[in-house]
Short mmCIF file of C-alpha atoms in Angstrom, two decimals:
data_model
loop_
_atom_site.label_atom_id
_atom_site.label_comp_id
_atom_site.label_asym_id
_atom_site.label_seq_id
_atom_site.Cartn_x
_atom_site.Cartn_y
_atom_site.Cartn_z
CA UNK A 1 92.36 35.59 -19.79
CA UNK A 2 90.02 38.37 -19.09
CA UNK A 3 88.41 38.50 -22.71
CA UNK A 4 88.01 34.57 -22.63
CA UNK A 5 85.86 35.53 -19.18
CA UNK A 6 84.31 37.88 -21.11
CA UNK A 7 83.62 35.71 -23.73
CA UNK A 8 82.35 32.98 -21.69
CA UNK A 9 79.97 35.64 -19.54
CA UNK A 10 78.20 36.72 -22.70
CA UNK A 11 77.54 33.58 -23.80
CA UNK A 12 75.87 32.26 -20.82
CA UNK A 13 74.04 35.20 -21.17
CA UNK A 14 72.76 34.21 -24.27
CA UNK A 15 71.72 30.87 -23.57
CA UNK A 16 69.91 32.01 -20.97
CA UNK A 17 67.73 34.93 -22.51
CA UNK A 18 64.87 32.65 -24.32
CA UNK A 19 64.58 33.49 -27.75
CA UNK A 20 61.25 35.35 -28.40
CA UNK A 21 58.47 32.57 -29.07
CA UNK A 22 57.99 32.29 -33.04
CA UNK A 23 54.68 34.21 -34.43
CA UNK A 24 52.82 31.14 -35.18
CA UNK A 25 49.36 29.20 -33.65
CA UNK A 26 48.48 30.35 -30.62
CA UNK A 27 51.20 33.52 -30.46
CA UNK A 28 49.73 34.64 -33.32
CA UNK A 29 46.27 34.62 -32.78
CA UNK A 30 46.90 36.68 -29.19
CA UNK A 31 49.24 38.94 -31.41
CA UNK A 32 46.44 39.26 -33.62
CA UNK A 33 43.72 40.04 -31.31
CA UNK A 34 46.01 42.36 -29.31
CA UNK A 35 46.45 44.49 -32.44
CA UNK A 36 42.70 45.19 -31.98
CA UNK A 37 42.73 46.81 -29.06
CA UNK A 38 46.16 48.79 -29.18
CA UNK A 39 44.36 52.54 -28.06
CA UNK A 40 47.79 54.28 -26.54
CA UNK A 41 51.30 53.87 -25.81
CA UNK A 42 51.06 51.87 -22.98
CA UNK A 43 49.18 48.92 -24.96
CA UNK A 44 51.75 49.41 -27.58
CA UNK A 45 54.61 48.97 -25.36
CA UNK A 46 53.42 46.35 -23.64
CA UNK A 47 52.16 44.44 -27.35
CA UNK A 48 56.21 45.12 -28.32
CA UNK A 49 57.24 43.47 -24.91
CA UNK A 50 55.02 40.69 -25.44
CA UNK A 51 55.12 39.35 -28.83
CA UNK A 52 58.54 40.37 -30.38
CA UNK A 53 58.46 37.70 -32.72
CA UNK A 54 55.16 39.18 -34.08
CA UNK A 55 56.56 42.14 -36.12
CA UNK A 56 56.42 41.44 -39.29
CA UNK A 57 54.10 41.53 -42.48
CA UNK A 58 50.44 42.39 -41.25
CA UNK A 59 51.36 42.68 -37.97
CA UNK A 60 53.75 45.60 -38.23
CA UNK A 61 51.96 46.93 -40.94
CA UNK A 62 48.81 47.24 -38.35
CA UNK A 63 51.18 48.45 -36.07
CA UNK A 64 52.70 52.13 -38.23
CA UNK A 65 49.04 52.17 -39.12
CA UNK A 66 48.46 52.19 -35.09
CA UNK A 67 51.45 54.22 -34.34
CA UNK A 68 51.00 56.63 -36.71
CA UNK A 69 47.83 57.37 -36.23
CA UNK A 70 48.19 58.04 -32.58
CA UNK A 71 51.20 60.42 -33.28
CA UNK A 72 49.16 62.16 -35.88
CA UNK A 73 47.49 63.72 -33.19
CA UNK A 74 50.26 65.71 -32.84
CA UNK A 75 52.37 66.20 -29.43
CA UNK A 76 50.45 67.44 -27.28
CA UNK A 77 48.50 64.55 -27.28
CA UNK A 78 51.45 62.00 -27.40
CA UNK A 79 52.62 63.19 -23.62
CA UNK A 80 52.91 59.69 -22.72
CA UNK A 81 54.98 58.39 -25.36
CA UNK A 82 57.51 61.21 -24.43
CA UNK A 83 57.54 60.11 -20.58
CA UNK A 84 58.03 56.43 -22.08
CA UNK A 85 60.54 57.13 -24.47
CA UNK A 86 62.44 59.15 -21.73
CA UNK A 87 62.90 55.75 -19.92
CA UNK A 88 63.40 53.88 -22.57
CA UNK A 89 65.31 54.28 -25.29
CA UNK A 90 64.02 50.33 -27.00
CA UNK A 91 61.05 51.84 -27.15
CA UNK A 92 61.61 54.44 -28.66
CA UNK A 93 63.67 52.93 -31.33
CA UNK A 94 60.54 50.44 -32.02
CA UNK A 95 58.05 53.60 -32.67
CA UNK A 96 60.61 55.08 -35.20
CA UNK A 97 60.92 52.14 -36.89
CA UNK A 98 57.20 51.88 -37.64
CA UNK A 99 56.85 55.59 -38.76
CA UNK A 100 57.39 54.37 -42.68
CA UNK A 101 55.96 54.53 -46.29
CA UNK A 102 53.27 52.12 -45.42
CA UNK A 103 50.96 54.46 -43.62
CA UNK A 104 48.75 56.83 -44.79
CA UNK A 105 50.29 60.02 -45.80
CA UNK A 106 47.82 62.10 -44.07
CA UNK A 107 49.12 60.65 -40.74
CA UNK A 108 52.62 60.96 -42.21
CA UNK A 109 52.02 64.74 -43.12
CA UNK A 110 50.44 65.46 -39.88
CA UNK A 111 53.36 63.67 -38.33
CA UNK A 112 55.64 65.90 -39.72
CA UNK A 113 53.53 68.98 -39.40
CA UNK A 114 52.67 68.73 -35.74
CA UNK A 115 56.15 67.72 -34.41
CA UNK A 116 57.92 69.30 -36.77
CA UNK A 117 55.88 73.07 -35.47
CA UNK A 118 58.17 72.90 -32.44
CA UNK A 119 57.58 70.78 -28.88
CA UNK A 120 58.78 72.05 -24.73
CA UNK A 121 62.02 72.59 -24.77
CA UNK A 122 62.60 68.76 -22.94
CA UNK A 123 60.84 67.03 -25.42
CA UNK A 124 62.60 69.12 -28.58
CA UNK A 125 64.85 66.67 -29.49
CA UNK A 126 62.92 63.54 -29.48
CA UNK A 127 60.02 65.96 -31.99
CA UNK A 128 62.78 66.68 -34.41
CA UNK A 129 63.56 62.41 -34.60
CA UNK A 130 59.41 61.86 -34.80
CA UNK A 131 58.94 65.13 -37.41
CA UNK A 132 62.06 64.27 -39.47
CA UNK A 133 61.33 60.48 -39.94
CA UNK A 134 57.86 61.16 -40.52
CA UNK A 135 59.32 63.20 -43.60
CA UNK A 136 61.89 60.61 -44.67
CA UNK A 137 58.89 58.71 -45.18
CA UNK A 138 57.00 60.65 -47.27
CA UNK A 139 60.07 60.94 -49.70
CA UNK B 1 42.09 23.66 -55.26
CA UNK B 2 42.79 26.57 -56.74
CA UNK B 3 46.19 28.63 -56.62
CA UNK B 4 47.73 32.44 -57.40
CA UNK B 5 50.51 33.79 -59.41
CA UNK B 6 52.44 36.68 -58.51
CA UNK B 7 54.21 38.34 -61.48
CA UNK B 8 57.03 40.37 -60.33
CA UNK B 9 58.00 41.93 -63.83
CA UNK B 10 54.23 42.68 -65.23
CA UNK B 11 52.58 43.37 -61.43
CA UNK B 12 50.10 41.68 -61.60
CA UNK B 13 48.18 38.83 -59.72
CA UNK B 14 46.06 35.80 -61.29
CA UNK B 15 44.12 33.17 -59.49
CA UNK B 16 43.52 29.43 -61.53
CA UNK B 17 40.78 27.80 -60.43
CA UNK B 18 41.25 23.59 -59.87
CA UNK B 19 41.46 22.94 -63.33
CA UNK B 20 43.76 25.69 -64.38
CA UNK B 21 41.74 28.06 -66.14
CA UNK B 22 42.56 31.48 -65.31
CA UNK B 23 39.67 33.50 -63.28
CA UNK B 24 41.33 36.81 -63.43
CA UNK B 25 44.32 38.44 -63.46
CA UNK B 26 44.70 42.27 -61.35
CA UNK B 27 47.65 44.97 -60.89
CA UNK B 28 49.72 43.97 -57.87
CA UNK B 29 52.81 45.34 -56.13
CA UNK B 30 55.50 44.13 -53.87
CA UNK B 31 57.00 46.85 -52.65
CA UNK B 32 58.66 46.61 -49.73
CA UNK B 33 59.25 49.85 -47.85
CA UNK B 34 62.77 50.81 -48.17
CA UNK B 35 64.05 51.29 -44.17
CA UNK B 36 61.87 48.11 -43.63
CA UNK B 37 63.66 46.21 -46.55
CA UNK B 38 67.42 47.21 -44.97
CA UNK B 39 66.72 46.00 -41.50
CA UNK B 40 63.79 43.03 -41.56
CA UNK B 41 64.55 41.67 -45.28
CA UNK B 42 68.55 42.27 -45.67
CA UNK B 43 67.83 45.26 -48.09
CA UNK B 44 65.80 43.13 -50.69
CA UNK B 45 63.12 45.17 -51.52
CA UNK B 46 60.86 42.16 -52.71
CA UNK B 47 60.07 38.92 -51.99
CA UNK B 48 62.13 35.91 -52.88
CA UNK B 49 60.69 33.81 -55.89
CA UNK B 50 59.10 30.42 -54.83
CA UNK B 51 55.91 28.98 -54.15
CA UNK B 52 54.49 29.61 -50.98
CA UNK B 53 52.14 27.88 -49.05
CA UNK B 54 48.70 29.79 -48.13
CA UNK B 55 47.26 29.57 -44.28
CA UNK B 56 44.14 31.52 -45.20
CA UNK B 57 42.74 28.91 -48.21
CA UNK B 58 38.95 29.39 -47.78
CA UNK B 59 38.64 33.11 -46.71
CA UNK B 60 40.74 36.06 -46.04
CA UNK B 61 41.64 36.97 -42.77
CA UNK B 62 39.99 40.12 -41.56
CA UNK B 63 40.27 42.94 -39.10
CA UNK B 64 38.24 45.32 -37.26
CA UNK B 65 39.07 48.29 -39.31
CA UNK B 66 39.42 47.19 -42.87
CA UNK B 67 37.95 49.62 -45.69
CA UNK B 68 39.04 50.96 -48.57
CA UNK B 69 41.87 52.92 -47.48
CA UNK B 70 42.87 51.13 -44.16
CA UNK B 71 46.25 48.99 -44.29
CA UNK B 72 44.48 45.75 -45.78
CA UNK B 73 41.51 46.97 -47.97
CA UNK B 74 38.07 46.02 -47.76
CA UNK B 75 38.35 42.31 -47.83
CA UNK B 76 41.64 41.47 -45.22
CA UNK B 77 44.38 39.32 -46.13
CA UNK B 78 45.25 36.16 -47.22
CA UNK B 79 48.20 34.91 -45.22
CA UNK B 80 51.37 32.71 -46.72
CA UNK B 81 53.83 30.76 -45.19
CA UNK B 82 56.95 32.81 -46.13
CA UNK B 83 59.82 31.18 -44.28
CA UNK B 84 61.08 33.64 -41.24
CA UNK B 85 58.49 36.38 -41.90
CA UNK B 86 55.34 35.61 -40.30
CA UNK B 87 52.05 38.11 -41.25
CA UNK B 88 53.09 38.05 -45.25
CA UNK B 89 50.28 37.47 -47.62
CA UNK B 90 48.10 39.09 -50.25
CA UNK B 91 45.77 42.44 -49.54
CA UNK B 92 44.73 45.45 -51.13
CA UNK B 93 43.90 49.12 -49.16
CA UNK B 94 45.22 52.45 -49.22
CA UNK B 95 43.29 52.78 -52.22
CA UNK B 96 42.63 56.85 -51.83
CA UNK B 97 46.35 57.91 -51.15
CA UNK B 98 47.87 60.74 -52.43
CA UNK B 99 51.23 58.98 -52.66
CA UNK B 100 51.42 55.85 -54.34
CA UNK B 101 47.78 55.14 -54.31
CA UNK B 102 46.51 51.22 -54.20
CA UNK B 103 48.60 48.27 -55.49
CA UNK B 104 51.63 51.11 -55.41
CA UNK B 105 51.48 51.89 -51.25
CA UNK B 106 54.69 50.13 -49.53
CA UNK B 107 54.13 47.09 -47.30
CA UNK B 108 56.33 45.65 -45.22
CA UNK B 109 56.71 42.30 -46.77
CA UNK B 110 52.73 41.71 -48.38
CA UNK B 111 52.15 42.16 -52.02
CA UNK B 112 49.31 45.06 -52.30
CA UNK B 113 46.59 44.32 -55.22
CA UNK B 114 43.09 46.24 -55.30
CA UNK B 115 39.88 45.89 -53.78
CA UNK B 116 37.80 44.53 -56.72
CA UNK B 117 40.57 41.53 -57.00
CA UNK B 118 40.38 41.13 -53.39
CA UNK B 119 36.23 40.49 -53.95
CA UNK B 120 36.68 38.01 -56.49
CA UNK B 121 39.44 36.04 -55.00
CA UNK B 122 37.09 36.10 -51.92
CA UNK B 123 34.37 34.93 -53.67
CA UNK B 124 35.64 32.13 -55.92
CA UNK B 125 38.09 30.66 -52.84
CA UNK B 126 35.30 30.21 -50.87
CA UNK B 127 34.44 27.38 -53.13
CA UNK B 128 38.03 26.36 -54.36
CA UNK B 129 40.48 26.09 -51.74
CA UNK B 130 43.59 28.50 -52.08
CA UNK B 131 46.47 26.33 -52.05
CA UNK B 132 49.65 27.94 -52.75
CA UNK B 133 51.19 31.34 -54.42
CA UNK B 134 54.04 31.24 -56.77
CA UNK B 135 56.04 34.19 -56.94
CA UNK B 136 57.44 34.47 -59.83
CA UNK B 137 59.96 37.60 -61.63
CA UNK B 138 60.44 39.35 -58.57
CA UNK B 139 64.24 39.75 -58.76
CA UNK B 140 65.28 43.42 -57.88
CA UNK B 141 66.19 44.83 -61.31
CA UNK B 142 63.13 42.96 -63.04
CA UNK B 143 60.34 44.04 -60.68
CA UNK B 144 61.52 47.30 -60.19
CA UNK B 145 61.89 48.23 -64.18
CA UNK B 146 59.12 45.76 -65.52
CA UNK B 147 56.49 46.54 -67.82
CA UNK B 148 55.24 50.28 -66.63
CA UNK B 149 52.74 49.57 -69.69
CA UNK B 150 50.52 46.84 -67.51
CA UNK B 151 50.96 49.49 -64.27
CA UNK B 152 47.47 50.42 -66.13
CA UNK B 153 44.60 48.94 -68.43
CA UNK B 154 42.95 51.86 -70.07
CA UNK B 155 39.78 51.38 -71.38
CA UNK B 156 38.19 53.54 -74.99
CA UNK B 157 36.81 56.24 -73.31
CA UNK B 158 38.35 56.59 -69.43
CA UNK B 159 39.32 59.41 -68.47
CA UNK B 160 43.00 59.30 -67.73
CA UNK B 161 44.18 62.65 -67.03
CA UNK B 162 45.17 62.40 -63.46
CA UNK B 163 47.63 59.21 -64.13
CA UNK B 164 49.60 61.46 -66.48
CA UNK B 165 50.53 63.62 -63.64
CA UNK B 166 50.92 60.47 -61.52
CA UNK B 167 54.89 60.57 -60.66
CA UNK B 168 54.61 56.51 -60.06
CA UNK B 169 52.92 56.02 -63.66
CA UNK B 170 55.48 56.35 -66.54
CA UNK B 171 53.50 57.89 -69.62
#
């Protein structure tokens, strides 16, 4: 009886979340023009918030380009990304997944260089993730 | 109107004009980045044969940054419909890497050609519609182990000493 209320709770819960809008028309030209103007981790959190359906082809392809880049900078300039990822592990997860073989492997190598070189001893952990992928990739 | 062809065994490219004659025919990959593959494309590291429908048919679509080595090349991209996977299309860049330079460089979905096909698809579309793309050998044994002789055209003469230490280019 209690797994059938179970059941039924999660479902509800599903048909209420809206499904993210699809990456088409209008979507996709804000995607696209958002992609211009993604300078830091607050712009890219909010562009991941906003158009979840636009992750794909080009668009995520301009987004490791974005991503990486910024982290290629190296830590100490990434201090907001650490204070985000802290709070959020989603976010987190959607920055590693766009640290890949389709950037350049300068950023990739920096990546790996920079974060790899040893962080604070708070942020350690998450360096090791960010160095180690950045690695995987260049494999 | 004209239309492209994506060969998945030979990589290479070729646009026909209206009437079918062939304007040119360039090295192009489809190589989908591996992690990318396993959780946006259900491990298939290329994309499914078919012919696809282009939304970019007069011009590619282009971004603030594009250059030689950027994500999309000089010239931008021209867009497909590829059902469920919205952004796919055609583009060169990341022509200077050190790591699978050009046409080789992983995408994540997009089949990756060069520069100098980009300019004359550019220039020939913008007075023959691009209509559709057929894709075409792209299964994953084919595309992966196709001809490694067409990677490459070689001209008398070129100087070809830094593709035989290329670990992508079989010799």
């Amino acid at each position: 009886m209690r797994s059938a209320a179970a059941v039924l709770i999660l479902l509800l819960t599903a048909a209420a979340a809206p499904a993210p809008p699809a990456c088409t028309g209008r979507t996709a030209a804000q995607a696209d023009a958002a992609l211009d103007h993604l300078t830091g981790w607050a712009e890219i959190r909010a562009y991941a918030r906003a158009y979840p359906g636009c992750d794909d082809g080009e668009y995520s392809e301009r987004l490791a380009d974005r991503i990486t880049t910024l982290l290629a900078a190296g830590p100490a300039a990434n201090r907001a990304l650490f204070d985000l990822a802290r709070r959020e592990a989603a976010f987190l997860t959607f920055v590693l997944d766009h640290i890949d073989s389709t950037a350049a492997s300068d950023a990739l190598e920096g990546i790996a260089r920079t974060f790899g070189a040893g962080c604070a001893a708070a942020d350690r952990e998450l360096c090791k993730r960010i160095a180690q992928t950045a690695r995987d990739a260049l494999e | 109107m004209s239309t492209m062809k994506f060969y998945g065994t030979d990589h290479m490219v070729e646009l026909f004009s209206a009437g079918g004659k062939s304007i040119g025919k360039w090295m192009a990959y489809n190589n989908i980045d591996s992690g990318y593959a396993r959780k946006h494309y259900g491990g298939q590291l290329h994309l499914t044969n078919g012919t696809y429908t282009f939304l970019d048919t007069t011009a590619p679509h282009t971004h603030l940054d594009d250059a030689p080595s950027s994500s999309f090349g000089l010239y931008g991209i021209l867009r497909f419909n590829y059902p469920k996977h919205p952004g796919v299309g055609v583009h060169s860049g990341r022509a200077n890497e050190k790591v699978a330079p050009g046409p080789l460089h992983a995408t994540h979905g997009c089949i990756r050609t060069t520069d100098a096909a980009m300019a004359a698809i550019k220039a020939h579309i913008a007075t023959d519609k691009l209509t559709t793309i057929e894709i075409t050998g792209n299964d994953k044994v084919k595309a992966h182990h196709g001809k490694a002789k067409l990677h490459k055209i070689v001209y008398p003469g070129e100087d070809i000493s830094n593709l035989l230490h290329h670990k992508y280019l079989p010799v």
